[in-house]
Short mmCIF file of C-alpha atoms in Angstrom, two decimals:
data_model
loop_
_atom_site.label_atom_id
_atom_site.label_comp_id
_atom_site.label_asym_id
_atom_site.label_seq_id
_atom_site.Cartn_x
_atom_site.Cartn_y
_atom_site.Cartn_z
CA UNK A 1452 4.82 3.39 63.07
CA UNK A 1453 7.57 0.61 61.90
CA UNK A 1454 6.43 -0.90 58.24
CA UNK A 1455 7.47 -5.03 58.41
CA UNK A 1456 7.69 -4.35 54.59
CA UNK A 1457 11.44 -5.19 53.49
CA UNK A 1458 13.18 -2.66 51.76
CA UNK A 1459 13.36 -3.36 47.55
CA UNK A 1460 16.04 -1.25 45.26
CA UNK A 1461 14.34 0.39 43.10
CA UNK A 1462 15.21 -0.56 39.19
CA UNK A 1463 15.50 -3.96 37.08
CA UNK A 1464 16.83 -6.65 38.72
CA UNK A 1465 19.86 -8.15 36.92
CA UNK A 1466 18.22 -10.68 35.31
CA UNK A 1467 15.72 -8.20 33.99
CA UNK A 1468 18.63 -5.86 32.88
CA UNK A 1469 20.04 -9.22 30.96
CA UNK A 1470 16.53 -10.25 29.62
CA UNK A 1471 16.20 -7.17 28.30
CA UNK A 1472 19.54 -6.70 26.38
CA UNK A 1473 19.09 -9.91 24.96
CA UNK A 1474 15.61 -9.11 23.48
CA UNK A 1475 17.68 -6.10 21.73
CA UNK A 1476 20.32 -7.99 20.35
CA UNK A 1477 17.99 -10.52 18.71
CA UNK A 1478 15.63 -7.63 17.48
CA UNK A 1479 19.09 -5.85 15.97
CA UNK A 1480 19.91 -9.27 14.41
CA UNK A 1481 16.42 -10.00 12.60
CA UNK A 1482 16.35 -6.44 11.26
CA UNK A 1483 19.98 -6.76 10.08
CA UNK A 1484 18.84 -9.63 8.42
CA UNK A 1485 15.55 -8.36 6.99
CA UNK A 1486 17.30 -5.05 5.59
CA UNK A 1487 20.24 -7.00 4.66
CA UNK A 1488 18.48 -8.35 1.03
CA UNK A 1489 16.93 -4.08 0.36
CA UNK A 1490 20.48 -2.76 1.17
CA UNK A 1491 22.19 -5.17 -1.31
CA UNK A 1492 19.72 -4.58 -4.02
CA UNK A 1493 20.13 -0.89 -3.87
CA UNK A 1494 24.27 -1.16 -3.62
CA UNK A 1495 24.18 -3.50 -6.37
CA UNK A 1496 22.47 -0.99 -8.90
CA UNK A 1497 25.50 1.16 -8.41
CA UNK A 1498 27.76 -1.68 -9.67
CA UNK A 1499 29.72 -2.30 -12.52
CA UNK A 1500 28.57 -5.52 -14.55
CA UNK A 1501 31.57 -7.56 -13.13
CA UNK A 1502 30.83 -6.47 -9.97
CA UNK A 1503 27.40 -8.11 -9.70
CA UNK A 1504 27.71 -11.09 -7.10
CA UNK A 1505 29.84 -9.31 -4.91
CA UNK A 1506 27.93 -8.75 -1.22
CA UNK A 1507 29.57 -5.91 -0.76
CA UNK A 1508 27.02 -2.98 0.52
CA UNK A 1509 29.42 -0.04 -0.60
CA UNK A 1510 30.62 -0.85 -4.04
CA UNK A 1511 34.16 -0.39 -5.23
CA UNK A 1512 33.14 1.27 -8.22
CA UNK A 1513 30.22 4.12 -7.81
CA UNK A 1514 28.22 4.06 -11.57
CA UNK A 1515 24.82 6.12 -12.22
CA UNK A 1516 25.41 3.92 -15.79
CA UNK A 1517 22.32 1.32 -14.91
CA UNK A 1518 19.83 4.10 -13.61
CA UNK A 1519 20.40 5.64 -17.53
CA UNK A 1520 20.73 2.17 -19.39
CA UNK A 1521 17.15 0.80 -18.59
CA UNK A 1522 15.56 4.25 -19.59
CA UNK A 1523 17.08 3.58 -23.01
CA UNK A 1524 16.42 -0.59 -22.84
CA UNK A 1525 12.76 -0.29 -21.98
CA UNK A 1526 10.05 2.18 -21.35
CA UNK A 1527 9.93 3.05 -18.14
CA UNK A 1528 9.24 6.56 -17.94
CA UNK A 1529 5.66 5.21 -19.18
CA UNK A 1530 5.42 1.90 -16.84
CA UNK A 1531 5.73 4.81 -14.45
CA UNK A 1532 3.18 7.21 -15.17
CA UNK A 1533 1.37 4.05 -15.78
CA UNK A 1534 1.48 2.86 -12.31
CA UNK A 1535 1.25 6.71 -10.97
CA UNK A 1536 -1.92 7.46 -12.75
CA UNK A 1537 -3.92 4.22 -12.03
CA UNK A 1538 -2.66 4.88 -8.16
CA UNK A 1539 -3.83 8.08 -7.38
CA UNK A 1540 -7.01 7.39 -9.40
CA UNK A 1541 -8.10 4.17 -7.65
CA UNK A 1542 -6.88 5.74 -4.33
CA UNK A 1543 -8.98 9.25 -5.02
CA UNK A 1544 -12.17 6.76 -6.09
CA UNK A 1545 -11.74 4.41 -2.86
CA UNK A 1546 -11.24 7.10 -0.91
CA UNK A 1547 -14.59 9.25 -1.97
CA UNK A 1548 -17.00 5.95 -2.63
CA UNK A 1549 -15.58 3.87 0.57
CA UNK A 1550 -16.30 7.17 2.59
CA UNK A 1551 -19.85 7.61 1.89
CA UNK A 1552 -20.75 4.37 1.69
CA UNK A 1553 -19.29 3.62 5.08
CA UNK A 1554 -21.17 6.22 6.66
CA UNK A 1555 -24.65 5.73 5.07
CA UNK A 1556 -24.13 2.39 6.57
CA UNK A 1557 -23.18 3.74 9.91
CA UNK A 1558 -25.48 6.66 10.58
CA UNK A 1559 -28.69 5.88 8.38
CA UNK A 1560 -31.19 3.27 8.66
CA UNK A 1561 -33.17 1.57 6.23
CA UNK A 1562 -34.70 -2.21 5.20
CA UNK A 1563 -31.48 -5.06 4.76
CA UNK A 1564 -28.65 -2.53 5.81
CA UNK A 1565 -27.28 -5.32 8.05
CA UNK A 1566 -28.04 -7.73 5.56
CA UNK A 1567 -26.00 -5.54 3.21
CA UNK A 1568 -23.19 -4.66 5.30
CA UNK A 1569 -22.50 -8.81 5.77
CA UNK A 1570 -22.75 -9.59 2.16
CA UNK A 1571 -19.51 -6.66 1.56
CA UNK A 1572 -17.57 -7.94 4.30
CA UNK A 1573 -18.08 -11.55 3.00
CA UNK A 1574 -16.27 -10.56 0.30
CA UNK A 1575 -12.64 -10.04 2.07
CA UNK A 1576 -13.41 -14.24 2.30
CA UNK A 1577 -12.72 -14.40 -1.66
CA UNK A 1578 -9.21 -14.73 -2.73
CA UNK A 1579 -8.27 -12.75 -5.71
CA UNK A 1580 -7.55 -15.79 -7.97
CA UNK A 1581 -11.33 -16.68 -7.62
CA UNK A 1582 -12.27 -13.04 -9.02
CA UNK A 1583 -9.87 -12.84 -12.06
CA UNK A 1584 -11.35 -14.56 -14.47
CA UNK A 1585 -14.99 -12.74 -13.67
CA UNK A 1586 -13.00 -9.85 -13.88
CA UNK A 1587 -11.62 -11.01 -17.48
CA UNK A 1588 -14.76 -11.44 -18.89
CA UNK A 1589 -16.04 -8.33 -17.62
CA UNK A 1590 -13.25 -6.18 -19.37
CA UNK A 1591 -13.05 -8.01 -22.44
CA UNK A 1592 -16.80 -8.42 -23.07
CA UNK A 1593 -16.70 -4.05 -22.33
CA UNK A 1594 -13.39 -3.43 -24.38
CA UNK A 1595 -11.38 -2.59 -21.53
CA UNK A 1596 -8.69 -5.10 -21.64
CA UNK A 1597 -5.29 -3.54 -22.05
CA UNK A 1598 -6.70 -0.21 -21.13
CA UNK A 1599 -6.35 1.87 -17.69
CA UNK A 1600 -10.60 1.39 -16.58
CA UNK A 1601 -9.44 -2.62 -17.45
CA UNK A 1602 -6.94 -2.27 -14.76
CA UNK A 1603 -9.09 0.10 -12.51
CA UNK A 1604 -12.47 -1.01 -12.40
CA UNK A 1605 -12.08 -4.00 -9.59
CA UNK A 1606 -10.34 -1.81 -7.41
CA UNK A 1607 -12.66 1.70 -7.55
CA UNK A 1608 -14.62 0.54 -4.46
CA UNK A 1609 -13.03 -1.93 -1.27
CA UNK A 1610 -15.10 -3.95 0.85
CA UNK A 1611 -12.00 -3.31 3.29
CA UNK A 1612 -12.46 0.45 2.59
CA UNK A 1613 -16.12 0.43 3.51
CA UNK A 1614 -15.82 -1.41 6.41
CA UNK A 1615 -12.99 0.96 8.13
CA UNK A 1616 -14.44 3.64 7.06
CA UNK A 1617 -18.24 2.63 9.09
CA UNK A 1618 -16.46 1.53 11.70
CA UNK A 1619 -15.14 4.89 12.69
CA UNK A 1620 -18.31 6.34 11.18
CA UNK A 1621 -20.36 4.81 13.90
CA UNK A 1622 -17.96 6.31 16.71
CA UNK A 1623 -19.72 9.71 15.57
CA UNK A 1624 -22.02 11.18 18.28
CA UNK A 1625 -25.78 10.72 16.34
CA UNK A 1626 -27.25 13.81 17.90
CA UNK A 1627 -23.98 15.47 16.47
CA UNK A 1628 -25.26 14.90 13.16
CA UNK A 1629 -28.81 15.67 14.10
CA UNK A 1630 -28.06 19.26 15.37
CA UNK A 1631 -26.32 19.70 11.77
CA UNK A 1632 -29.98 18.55 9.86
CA UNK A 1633 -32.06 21.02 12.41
CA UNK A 1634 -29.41 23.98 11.18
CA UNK A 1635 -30.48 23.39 7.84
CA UNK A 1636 -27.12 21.61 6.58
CA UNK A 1637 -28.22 18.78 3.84
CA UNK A 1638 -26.56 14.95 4.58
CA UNK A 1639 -23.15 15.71 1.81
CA UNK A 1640 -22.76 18.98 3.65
CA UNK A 1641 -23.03 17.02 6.86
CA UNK A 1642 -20.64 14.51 5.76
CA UNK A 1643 -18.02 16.76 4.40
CA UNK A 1644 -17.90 19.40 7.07
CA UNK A 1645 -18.64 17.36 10.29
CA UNK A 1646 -18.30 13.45 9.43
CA UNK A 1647 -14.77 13.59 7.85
CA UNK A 1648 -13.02 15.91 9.74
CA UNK A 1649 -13.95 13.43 12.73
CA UNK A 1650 -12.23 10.55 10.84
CA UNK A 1651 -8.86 11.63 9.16
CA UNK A 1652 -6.82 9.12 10.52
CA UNK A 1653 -9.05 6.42 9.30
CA UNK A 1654 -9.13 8.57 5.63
CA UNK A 1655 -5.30 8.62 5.87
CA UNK A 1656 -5.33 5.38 6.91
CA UNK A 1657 -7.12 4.43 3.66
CA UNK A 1658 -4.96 6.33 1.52
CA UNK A 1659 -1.70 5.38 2.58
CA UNK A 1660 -3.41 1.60 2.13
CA UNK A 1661 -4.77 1.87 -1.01
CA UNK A 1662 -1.86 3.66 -3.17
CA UNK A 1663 0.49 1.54 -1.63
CA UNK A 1664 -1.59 -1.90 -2.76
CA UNK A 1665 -2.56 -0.22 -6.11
CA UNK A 1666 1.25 0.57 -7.07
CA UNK A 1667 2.26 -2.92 -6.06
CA UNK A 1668 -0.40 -4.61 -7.30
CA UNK A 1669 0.85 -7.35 -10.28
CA UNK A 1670 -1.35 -10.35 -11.12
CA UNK A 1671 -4.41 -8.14 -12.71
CA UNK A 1672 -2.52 -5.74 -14.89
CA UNK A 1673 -0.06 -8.69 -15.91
CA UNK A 1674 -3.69 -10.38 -17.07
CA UNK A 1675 -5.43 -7.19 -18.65
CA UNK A 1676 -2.64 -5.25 -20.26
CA UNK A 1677 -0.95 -6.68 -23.22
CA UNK A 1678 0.87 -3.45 -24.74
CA UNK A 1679 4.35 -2.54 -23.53
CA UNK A 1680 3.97 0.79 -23.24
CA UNK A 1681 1.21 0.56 -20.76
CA UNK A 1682 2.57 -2.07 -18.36
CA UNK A 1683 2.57 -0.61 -14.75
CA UNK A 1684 6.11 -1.13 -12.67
CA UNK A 1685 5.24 -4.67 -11.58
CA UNK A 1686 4.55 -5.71 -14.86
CA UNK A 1687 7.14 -4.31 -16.55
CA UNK A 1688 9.87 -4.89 -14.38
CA UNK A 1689 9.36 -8.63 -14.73
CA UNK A 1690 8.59 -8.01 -18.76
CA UNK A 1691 12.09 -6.46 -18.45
CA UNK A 1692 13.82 -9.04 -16.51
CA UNK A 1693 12.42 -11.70 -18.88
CA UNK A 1694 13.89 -10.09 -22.23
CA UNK A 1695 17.35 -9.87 -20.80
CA UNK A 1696 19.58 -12.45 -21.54
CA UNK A 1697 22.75 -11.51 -20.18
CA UNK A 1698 23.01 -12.45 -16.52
CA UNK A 1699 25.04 -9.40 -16.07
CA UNK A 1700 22.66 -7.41 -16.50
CA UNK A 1701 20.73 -8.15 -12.94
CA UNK A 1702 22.66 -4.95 -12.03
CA UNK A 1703 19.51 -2.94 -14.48
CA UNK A 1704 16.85 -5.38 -12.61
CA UNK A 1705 17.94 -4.03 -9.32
CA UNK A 1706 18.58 -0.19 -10.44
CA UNK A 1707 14.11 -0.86 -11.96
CA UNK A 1708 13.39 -2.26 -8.87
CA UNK A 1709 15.25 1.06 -6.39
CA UNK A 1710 13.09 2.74 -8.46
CA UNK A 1711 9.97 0.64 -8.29
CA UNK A 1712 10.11 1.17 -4.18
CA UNK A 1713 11.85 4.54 -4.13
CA UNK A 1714 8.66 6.53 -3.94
CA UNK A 1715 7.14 4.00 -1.23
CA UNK A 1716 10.34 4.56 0.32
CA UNK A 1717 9.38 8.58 0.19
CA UNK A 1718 5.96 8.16 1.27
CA UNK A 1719 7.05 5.66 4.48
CA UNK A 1720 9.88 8.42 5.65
CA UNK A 1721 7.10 11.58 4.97
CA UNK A 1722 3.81 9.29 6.70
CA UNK A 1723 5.05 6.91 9.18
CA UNK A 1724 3.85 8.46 11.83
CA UNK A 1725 0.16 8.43 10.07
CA UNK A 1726 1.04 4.66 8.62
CA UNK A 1727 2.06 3.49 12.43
CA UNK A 1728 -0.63 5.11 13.79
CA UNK A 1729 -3.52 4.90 11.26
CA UNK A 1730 -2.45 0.93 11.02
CA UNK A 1731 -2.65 0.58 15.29
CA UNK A 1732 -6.41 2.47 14.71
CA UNK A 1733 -7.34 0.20 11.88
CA UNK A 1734 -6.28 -2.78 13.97
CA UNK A 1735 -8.46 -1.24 17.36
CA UNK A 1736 -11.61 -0.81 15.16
#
């Protein structure tokens, strides 16, 4: 039986072939100039002071000098155990409240949980701004100001937590759940044992989230902490830039500021497989 069907190459068509390479080129360009700015920054902290506004990316002099100067010009062994501590603190609190509050609202059932569940999402609506000065008051009225509670306490629960976390919550099978209350298991066995294991790449998800937005945070702890020594990295990185008067010396800026980003760095190269995929899951929920 003859087919009337013309005969197609298989493949891309030419102009697909040249659609396509140009797509690459422009994508090679606008991450050449998006790393372009990081690269510089981290050559430049390997420079000599005279050396400063060349754009050089490999340096003509190689000196660990800056890396060991601001360690002796400011405190930043603390600014970093500052920043450490009141990371993995807020992220282990976020992490354990966000969790079972997102699936009480998921899998129980009770007067005003809708109700409830609207009022904590209509908080991602309020800018941060708006909150700081409630926030103030709060600490200072409680003695936390310049203290690490002062800089924890708006962050130890996230509406955006709670509502990632019920999202995939609800994606649990009910009679699931149901099979574990007839075996006798009570609701934080139920929850630790069958609901999280269900949901790690939303927990990771939150984790990854939450440290990362906790070490970078700035405009609180710049508000609440007033003592040098217990500035976080934000803070004291611009403290540190401020005091310098030398305009030279943007070579020790950009050796605290490789360090600032050097464990994000770290955590991107030993997660981004669980950041790519636990943002694409945060985005489908």
């Amino acid at each position: 039986m003859s087919s009337s069907r013309a005969y197609r190459p298989s493949g891309k068509s030419p102009a697909d072939k040249l659609r396509t390479s140009l797509i690459y080129v422009l994508l090679v360009i606008g991450v050449g100039i998006m790393l372009f700015p990081f690269l510089w920054m981290v050559a430049t902290s390997f420079k000599l002071p005279q050396d400063v506004y060349n754009l050089r990316l490999i340096p003509e002099t190689i000196t660990f000098d800056n890396y060991t100067a601001i360690f002796k010009k400011a405190p930043f062994g603390d600014w970093i155990k500052n920043t450490l501590i009141i990371s993995l603190i807020a992220t282990a609190t976020v992490v354990v409240f966000d969790t079972a509050a997102g699936y009480v609202l998921a899998k129980f059932s009770f007067f005003g949980k809708q109700i409830i569940f609207l009022i904590i999402i209509s908080t991602l609506m309020v800018p941060t701004e708006m909150l700081i000065i409630p926030w103030y008051l709060i600490a200072n009225d409680l003695g936390w100001s310049d203290t690490y509670w002062g800089v924890l306490f708006p962050g130890i629960i996230t509406a955006f937590g709670i509502f990632l976390m019920r999202q995939f919550m609800d994606s649990i099978p009910s009679d699931l759940l149901d099979a574990a209350r007839i075996d006798g298991l009570n609701e934080w066995r139920i929850l630790a044992q069958i609901a999280i294991p269900l949901v790690k790449p939303a927990i990771v998800t939150l984790i990854i989230l939450t440290f990362i937005g906790n070490w970078n945070q700035f405009i609180w702890p710049l508000i609440v902490l007033q003592t040098e020594e217990k500035f976080t990295l934000p803070v004291g990185i611009v403290y540190f830039s401020s005091e310098l008067k030398d305009t030279s010396n943007w070579i020790l800026i950009m050796a605290g500021t490789t360090i600032s980003i050097a464990p994000l760095i770290l955590l991107f190269l030993v997660f981004q497989k669980q950041i790519i995929r636990g943002i694409a899951l945060s985005g489908m929920k």
